[in-house]
Coordinates of C-alpha atoms and ligand atoms in Angstrom, one line a residue:
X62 CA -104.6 11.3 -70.1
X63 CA -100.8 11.9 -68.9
X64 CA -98.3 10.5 -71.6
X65 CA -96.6 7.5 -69.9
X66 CA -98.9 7.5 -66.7
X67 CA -96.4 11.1 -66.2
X68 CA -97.5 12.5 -62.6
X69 CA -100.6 10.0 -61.9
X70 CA -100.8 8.5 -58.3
X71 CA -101.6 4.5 -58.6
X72 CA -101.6 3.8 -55.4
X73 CA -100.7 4.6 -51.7
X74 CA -98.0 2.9 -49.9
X75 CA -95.9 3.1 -46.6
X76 CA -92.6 1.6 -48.2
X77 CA -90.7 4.2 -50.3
X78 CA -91.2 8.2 -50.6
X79 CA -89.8 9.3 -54.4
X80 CA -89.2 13.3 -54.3
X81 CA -88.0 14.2 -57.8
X82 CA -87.6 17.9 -57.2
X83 CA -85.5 17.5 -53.9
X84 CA -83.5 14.8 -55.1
X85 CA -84.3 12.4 -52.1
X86 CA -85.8 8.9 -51.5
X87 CA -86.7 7.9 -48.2
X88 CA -87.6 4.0 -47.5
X89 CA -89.6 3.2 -44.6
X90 CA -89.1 6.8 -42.7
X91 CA -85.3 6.6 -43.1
X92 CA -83.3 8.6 -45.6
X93 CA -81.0 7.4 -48.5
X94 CA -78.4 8.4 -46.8
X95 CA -79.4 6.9 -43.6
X96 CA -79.7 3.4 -45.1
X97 CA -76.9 3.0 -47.7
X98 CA -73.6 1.7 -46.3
X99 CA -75.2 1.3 -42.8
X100 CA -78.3 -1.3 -43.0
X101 CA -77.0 -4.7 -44.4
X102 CA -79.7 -5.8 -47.3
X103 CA -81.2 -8.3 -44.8
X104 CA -82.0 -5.6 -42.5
X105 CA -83.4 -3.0 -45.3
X106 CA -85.2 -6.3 -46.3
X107 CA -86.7 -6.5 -42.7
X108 CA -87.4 -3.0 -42.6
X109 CA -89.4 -3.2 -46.1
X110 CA -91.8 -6.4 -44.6
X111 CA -91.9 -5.2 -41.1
X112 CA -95.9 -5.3 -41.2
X113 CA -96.4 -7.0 -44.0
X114 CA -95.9 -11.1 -42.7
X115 CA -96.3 -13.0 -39.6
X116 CA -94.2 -13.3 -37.2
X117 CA -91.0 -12.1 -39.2
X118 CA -88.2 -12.4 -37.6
X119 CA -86.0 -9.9 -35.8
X120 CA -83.0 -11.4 -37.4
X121 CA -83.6 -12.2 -41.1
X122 CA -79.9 -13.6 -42.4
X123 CA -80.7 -17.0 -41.3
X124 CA -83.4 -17.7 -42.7
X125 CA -82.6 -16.0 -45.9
X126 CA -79.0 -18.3 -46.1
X127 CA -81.6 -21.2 -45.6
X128 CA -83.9 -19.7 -48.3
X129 CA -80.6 -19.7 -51.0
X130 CA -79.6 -22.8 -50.1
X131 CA -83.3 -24.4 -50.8
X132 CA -83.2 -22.5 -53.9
X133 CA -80.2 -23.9 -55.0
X134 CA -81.8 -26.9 -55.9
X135 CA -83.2 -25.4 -58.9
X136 CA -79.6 -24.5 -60.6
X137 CA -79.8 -28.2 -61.8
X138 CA -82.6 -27.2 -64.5
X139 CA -80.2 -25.1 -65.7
X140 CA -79.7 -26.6 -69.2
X141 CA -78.0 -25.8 -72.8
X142 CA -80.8 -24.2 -73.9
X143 CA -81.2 -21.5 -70.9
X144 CA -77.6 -21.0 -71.2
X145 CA -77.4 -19.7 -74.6
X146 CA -80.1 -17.0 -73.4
X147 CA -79.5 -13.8 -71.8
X148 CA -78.4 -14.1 -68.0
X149 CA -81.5 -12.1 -67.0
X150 CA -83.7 -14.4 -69.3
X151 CA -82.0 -17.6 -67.4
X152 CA -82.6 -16.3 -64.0
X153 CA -86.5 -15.9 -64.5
X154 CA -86.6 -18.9 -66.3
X155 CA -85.2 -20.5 -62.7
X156 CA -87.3 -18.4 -60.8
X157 CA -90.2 -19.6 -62.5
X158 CA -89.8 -22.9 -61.6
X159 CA -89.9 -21.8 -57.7
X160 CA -93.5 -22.8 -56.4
X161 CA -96.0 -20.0 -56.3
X162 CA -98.0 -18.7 -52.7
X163 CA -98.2 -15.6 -50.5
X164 CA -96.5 -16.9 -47.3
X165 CA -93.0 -15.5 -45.7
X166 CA -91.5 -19.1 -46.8
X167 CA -92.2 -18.2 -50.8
X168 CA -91.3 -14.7 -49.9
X169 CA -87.9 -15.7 -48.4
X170 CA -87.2 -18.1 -51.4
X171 CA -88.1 -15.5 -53.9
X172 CA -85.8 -13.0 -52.1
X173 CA -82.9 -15.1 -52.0
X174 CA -83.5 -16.7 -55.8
X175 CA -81.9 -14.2 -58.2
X176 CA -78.8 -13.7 -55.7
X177 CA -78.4 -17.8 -55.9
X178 CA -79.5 -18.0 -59.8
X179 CA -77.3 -14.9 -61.1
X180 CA -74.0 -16.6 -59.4
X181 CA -74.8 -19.8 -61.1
X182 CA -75.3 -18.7 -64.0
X183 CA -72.8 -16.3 -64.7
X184 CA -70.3 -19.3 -63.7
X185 CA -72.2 -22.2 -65.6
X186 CA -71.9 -19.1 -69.1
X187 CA -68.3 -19.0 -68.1
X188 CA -68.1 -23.2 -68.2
X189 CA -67.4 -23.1 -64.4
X190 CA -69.4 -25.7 -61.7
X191 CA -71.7 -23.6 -59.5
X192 CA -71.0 -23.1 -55.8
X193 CA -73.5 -23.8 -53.4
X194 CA -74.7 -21.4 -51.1
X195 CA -72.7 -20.9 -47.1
X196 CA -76.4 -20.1 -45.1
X197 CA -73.7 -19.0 -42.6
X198 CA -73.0 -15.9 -44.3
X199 CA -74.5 -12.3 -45.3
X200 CA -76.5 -12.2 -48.4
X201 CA -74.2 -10.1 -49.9
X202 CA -70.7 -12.3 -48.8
X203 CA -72.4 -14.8 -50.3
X204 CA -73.4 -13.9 -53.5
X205 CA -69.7 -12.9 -54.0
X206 CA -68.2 -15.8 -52.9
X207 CA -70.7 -17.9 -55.2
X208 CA -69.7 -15.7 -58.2
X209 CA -66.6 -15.9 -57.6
X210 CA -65.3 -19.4 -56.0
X211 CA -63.7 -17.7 -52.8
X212 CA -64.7 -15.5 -50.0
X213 CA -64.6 -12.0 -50.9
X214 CA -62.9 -8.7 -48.7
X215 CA -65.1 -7.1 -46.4
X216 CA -65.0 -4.0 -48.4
X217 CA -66.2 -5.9 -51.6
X218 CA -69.1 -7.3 -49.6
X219 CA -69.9 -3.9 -47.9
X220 CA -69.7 -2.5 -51.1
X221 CA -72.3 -5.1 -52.7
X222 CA -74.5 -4.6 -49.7
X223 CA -74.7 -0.8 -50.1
X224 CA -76.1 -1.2 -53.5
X225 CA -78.7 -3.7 -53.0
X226 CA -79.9 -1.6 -50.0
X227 CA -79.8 1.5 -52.0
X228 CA -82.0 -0.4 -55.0
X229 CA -84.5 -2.6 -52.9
X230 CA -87.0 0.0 -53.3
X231 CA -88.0 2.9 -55.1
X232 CA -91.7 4.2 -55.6
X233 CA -93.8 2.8 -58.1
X234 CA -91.2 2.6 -60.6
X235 CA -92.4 0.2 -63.6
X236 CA -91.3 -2.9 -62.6
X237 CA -93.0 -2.5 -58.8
X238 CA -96.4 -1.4 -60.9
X239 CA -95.8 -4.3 -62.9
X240 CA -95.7 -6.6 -59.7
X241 CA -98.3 -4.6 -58.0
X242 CA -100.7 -5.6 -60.9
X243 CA -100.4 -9.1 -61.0
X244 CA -100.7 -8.8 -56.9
X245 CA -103.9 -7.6 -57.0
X246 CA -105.3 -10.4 -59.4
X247 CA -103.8 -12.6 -56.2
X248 CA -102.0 -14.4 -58.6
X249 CA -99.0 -14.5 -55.7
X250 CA -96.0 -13.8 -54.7
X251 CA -93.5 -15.4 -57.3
X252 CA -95.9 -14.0 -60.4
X253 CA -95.6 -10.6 -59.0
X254 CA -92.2 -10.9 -58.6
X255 CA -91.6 -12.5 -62.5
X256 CA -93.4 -9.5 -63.8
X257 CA -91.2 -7.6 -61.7
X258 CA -88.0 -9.3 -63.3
X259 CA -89.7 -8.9 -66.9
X260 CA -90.5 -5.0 -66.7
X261 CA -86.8 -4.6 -65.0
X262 CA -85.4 -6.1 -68.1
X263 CA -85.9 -3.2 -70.7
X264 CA -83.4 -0.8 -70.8
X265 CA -85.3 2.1 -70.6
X266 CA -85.6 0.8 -66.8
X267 CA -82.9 -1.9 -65.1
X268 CA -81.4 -3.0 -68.4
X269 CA -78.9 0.3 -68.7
X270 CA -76.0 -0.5 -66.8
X271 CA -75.2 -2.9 -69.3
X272 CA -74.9 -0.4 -72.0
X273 CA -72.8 1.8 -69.9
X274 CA -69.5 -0.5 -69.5
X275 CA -70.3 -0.3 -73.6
X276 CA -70.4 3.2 -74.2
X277 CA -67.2 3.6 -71.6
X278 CA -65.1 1.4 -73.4
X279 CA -66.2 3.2 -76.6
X280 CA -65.2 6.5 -75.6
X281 CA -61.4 4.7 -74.2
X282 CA -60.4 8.1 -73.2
X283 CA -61.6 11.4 -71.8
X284 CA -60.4 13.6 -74.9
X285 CA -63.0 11.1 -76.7
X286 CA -66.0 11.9 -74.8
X287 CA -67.9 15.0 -76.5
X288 CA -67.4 13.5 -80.1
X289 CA -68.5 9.7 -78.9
X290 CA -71.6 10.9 -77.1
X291 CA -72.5 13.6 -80.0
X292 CA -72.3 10.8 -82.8
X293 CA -74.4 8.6 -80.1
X294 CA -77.1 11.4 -80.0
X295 CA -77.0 12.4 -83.8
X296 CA -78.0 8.6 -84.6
X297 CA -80.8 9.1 -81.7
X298 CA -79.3 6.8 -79.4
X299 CA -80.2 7.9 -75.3
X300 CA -77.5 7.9 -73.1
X301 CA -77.9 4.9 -70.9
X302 CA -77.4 6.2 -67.2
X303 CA -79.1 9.6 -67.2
X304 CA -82.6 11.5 -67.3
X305 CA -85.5 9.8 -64.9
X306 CA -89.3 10.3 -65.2
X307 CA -89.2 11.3 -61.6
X308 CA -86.3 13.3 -60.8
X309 CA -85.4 16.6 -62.4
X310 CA -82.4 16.8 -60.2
X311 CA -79.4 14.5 -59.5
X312 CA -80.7 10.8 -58.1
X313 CA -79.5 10.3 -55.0
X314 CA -79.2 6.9 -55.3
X315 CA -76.2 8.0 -57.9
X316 CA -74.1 9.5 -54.8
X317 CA -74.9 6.8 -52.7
X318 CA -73.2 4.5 -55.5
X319 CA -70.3 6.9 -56.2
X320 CA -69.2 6.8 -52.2
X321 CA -69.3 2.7 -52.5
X322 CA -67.0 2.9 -55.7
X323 CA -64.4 5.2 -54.0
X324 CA -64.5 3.3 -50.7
X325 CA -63.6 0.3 -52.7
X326 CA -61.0 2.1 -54.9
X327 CA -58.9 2.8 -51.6
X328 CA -58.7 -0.8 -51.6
X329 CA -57.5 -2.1 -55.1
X330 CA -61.1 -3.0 -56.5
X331 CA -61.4 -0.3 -59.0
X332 CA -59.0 0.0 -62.1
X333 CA -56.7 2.6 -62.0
X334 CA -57.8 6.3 -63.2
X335 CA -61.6 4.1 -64.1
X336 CA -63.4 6.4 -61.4
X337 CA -62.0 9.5 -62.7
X338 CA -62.8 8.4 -66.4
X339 CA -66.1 7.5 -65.7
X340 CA -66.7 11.2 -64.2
X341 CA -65.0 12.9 -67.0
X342 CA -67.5 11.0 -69.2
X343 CA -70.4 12.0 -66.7
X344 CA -69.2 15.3 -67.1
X345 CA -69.5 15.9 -70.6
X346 CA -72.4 13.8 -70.9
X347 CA -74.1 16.2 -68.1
X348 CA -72.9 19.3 -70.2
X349 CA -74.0 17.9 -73.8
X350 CA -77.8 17.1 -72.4
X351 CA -78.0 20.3 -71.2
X352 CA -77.0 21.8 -74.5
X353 CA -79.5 19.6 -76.6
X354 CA -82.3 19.1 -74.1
X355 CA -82.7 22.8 -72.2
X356 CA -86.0 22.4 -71.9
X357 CA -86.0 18.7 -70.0
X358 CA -83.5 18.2 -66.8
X359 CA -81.3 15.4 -67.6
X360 CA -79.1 14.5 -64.7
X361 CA -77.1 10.9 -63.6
X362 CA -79.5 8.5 -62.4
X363 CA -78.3 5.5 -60.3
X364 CA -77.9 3.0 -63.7
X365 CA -73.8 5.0 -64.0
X366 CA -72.2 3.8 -61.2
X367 CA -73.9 0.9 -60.7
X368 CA -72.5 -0.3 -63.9
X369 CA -68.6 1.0 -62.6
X370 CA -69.5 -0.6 -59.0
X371 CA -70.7 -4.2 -60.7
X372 CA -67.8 -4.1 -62.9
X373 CA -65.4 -3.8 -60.3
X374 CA -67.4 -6.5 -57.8
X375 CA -66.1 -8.9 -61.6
X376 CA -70.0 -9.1 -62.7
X377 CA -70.1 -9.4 -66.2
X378 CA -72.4 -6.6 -67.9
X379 CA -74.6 -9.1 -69.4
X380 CA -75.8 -10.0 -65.6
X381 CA -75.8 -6.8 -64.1
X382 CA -79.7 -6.3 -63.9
X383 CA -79.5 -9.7 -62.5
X384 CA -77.8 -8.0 -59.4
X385 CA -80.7 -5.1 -59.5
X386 CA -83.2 -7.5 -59.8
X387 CA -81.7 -9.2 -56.6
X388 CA -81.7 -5.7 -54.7
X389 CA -85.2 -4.9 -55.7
X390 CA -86.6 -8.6 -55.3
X391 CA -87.2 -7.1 -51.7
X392 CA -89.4 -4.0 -52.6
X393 CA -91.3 -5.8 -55.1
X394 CA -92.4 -8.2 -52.6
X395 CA -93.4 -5.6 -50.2
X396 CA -95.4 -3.9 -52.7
X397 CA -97.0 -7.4 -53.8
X398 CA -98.0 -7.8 -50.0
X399 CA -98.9 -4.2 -49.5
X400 CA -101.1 -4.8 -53.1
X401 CA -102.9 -8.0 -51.2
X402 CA -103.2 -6.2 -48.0
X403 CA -105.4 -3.5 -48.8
X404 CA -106.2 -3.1 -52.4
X405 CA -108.3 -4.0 -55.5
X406 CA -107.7 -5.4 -58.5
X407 CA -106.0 -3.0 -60.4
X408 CA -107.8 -2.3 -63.4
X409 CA -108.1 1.0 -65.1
X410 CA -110.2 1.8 -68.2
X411 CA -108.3 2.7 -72.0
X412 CA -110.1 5.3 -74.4
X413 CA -111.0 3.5 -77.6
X414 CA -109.8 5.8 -80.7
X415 CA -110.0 3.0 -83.0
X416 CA -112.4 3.0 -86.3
X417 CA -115.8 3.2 -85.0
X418 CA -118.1 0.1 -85.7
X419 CA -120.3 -0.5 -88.8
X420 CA -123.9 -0.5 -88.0
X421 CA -125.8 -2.8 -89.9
X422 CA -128.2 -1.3 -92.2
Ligands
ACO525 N1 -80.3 10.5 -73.4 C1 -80.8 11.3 -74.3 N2 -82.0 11.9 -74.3 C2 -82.8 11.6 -73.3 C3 -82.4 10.8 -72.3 C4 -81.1 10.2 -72.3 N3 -80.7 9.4 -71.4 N4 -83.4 10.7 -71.4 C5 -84.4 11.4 -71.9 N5 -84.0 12.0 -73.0 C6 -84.8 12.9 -73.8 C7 -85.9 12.2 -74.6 O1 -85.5 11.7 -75.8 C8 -86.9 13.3 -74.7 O2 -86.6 14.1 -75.7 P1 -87.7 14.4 -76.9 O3 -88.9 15.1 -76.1 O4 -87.0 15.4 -77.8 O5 -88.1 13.1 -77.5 C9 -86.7 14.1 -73.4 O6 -85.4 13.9 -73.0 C10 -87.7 13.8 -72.3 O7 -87.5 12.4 -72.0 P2 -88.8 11.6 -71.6 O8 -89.0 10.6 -72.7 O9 -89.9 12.4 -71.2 O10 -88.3 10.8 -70.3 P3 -89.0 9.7 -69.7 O11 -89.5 10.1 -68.4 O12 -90.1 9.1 -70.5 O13 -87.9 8.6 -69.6 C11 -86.0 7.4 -69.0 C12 -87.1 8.4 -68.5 C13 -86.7 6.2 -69.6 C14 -85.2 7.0 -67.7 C15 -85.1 8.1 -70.0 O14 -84.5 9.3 -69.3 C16 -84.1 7.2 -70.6 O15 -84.3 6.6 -71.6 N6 -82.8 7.2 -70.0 C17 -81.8 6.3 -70.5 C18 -82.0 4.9 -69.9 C19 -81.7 4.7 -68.5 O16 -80.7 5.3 -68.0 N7 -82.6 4.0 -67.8 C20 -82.5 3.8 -66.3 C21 -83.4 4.7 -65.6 S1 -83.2 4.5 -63.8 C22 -84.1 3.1 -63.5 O17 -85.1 2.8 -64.1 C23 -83.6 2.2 -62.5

């Protein structure tokens, strides 16, 4: 048995092409590279169902700004009692309430939901009204501008759209598994997609970001950076933002990321010297793994500037695998349909090592 499910293939799919040794992910037959900062997420969201529903349509925005603003009808639940939870734990609380089904309606409501719920609730946290959704707009505008409480620069919304494009899929990472599963027991769409948000969660997976804005503001200063991340790995701590199951070699979603940031910090997004910080810590953090860990390659994975991007888009850390989730709402509910279209219940055996049963005499 492979530690971790390391190397096993669970399942064929046409939606997303992981190569770990070359560094390169390609969705749908296009490249990374080819997608990020080009498609808008409605289109990469097309692109991912194209095949998968009825009569999609050509043009996805409108129906997704209709999908948010049906949705929004749910941030009402949103009580004292969800608000003292996490921001992750609120949204799927919300998104549990959506009704349940395998049609390109539930799809388009699940897709716009976390976008809608993480805006509300990061404002509600914050003691601010939430803003309703403007159908009118991109996905990606939109989430801004109801995070925010005014319409943000193109560059901020290009910036936004470039990472949920470059997160809506990714292999069978565990949180797509996770949703693939409950597919196949045709639970639907919105229970795939809750497992989905609930394997996301961990930070061994979409919870790192988080952790990163954290260990940058406790490092403060390059000079800092060896003895920070030394003490962090002496107490056994991982460094949140590098080493992938898949990858032995730079993510290329990490790049991808990078180029948003430094398109935005022409503009007056980023704070000053935070991009070159954040490298010098990547630097040392790059050259410390590969001190302790020769034996395992440890590179950036797309968690590091995710976290610098977020931050500078004003998402609080605590909701920042609410904006993943949001990206890779899309994927997960290709996989669910792909799961439905063509294959079984997915259920594998365990090897029993426990004590072996008393026969009675
Ligand atoms: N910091 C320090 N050590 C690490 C790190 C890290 N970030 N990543 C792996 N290692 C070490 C492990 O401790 C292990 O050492 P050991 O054999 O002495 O115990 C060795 O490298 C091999 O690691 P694995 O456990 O085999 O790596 P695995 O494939 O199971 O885990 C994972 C991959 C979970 C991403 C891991 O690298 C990690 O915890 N990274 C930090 C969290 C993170 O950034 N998560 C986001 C991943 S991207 C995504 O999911 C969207």
């Amino acid at each position: 048995m492979s530690d971790g499910l390391e190397d096993v293939v669970a399942a064929d799919t046409v939606l997303s092409d992981v190569d770990g040794k070359a560094g390169r992910l390609i969705i749908r037959g296009y490249s990374l590279d080819e997608l990020a900062g080009r498609a808008s997420f409605e289109e990469a969201t097309r692109l991912l169902w194209d095949g998968f529903f009825d009569s999609l349509p050509a043009d996805l925005a409108p129906a997704l700004g209709a999908a948010r603003a049906e949705v929004f009808a749910e941030v009402a639940a949103l009580d004292t009692g969800l608000l003292d939870r996490t921001p992750i734990e609120a949204v799927r609380a919300l998104l549990a309430r959506l009704a349940d089904g395998d049609d390109l309606a539930t799809a388009l409501r699940l897709a716009a939901a976390p976008a809608v719920f993480t805006a509300a609730v990061v404002r509600a946290q914050a003691g601010e009204a939430p803003v309703a959704p403007d159908p009118s707009l991109a996905h990606a505008a939109d989430l801004l501008r109801m995070l925010r409480g005014r319409l943000a620069t193109p560059a901020e919304a290009a910036a936004l759209d470039t990472y949920l494009v470059t997160v809506s899929d990714h292999g069978l990472n565990a949180s797509t598994f996770a949703a693939r599963v409950v597919a196949s027991t045709r639970a639907g769409l919105g229970s795939a997609v809750l497992a989905g948000i609930s394997a996301l969660k961990g930070p061994l997976h979409g919870g790192a970001p988080g952790p990163i804005i954290e260990m940058l503001d406790g490092i403060g200063k390059p000079s800092n950076a060896r003895a920070w991340i030394e003490a962090a790995l002496a107490r056994g701590d991982r460094l949140m933002g590098f080493g992938h199951r898949v990858y032995r070699v730079r993510d290329p979603r990490a790049d991808a990321l990078k180029g948003a940031v430094r398109r935005m910090s022409e503009g007056s997004n980023i704070r000053p010297g935070r991009l070159a910080f954040a490298e010098a810590v990547e630097q040392a953090a790059l050259a410390i793994l590969r001190e302790r860990k020769p034996d395992r390659a440890l590179d950036t994975n797309v968690e590091f500037y995710t976290a610098l991007l977020l931050e500078a888009l004003d998402f609080p850390p605590s909701a920042f695998t609410c904006v993943f989730a949001a990206g890779r709402v899309s994927g997960w509910i290709a996989h669910a349909r792909e799961q439905l279209a063509g294959g079984r219940l997915i259920r594998p055996q365990s090897r029993y090592v426990g004590p072996v049963a008393k026969v009675a005499a």
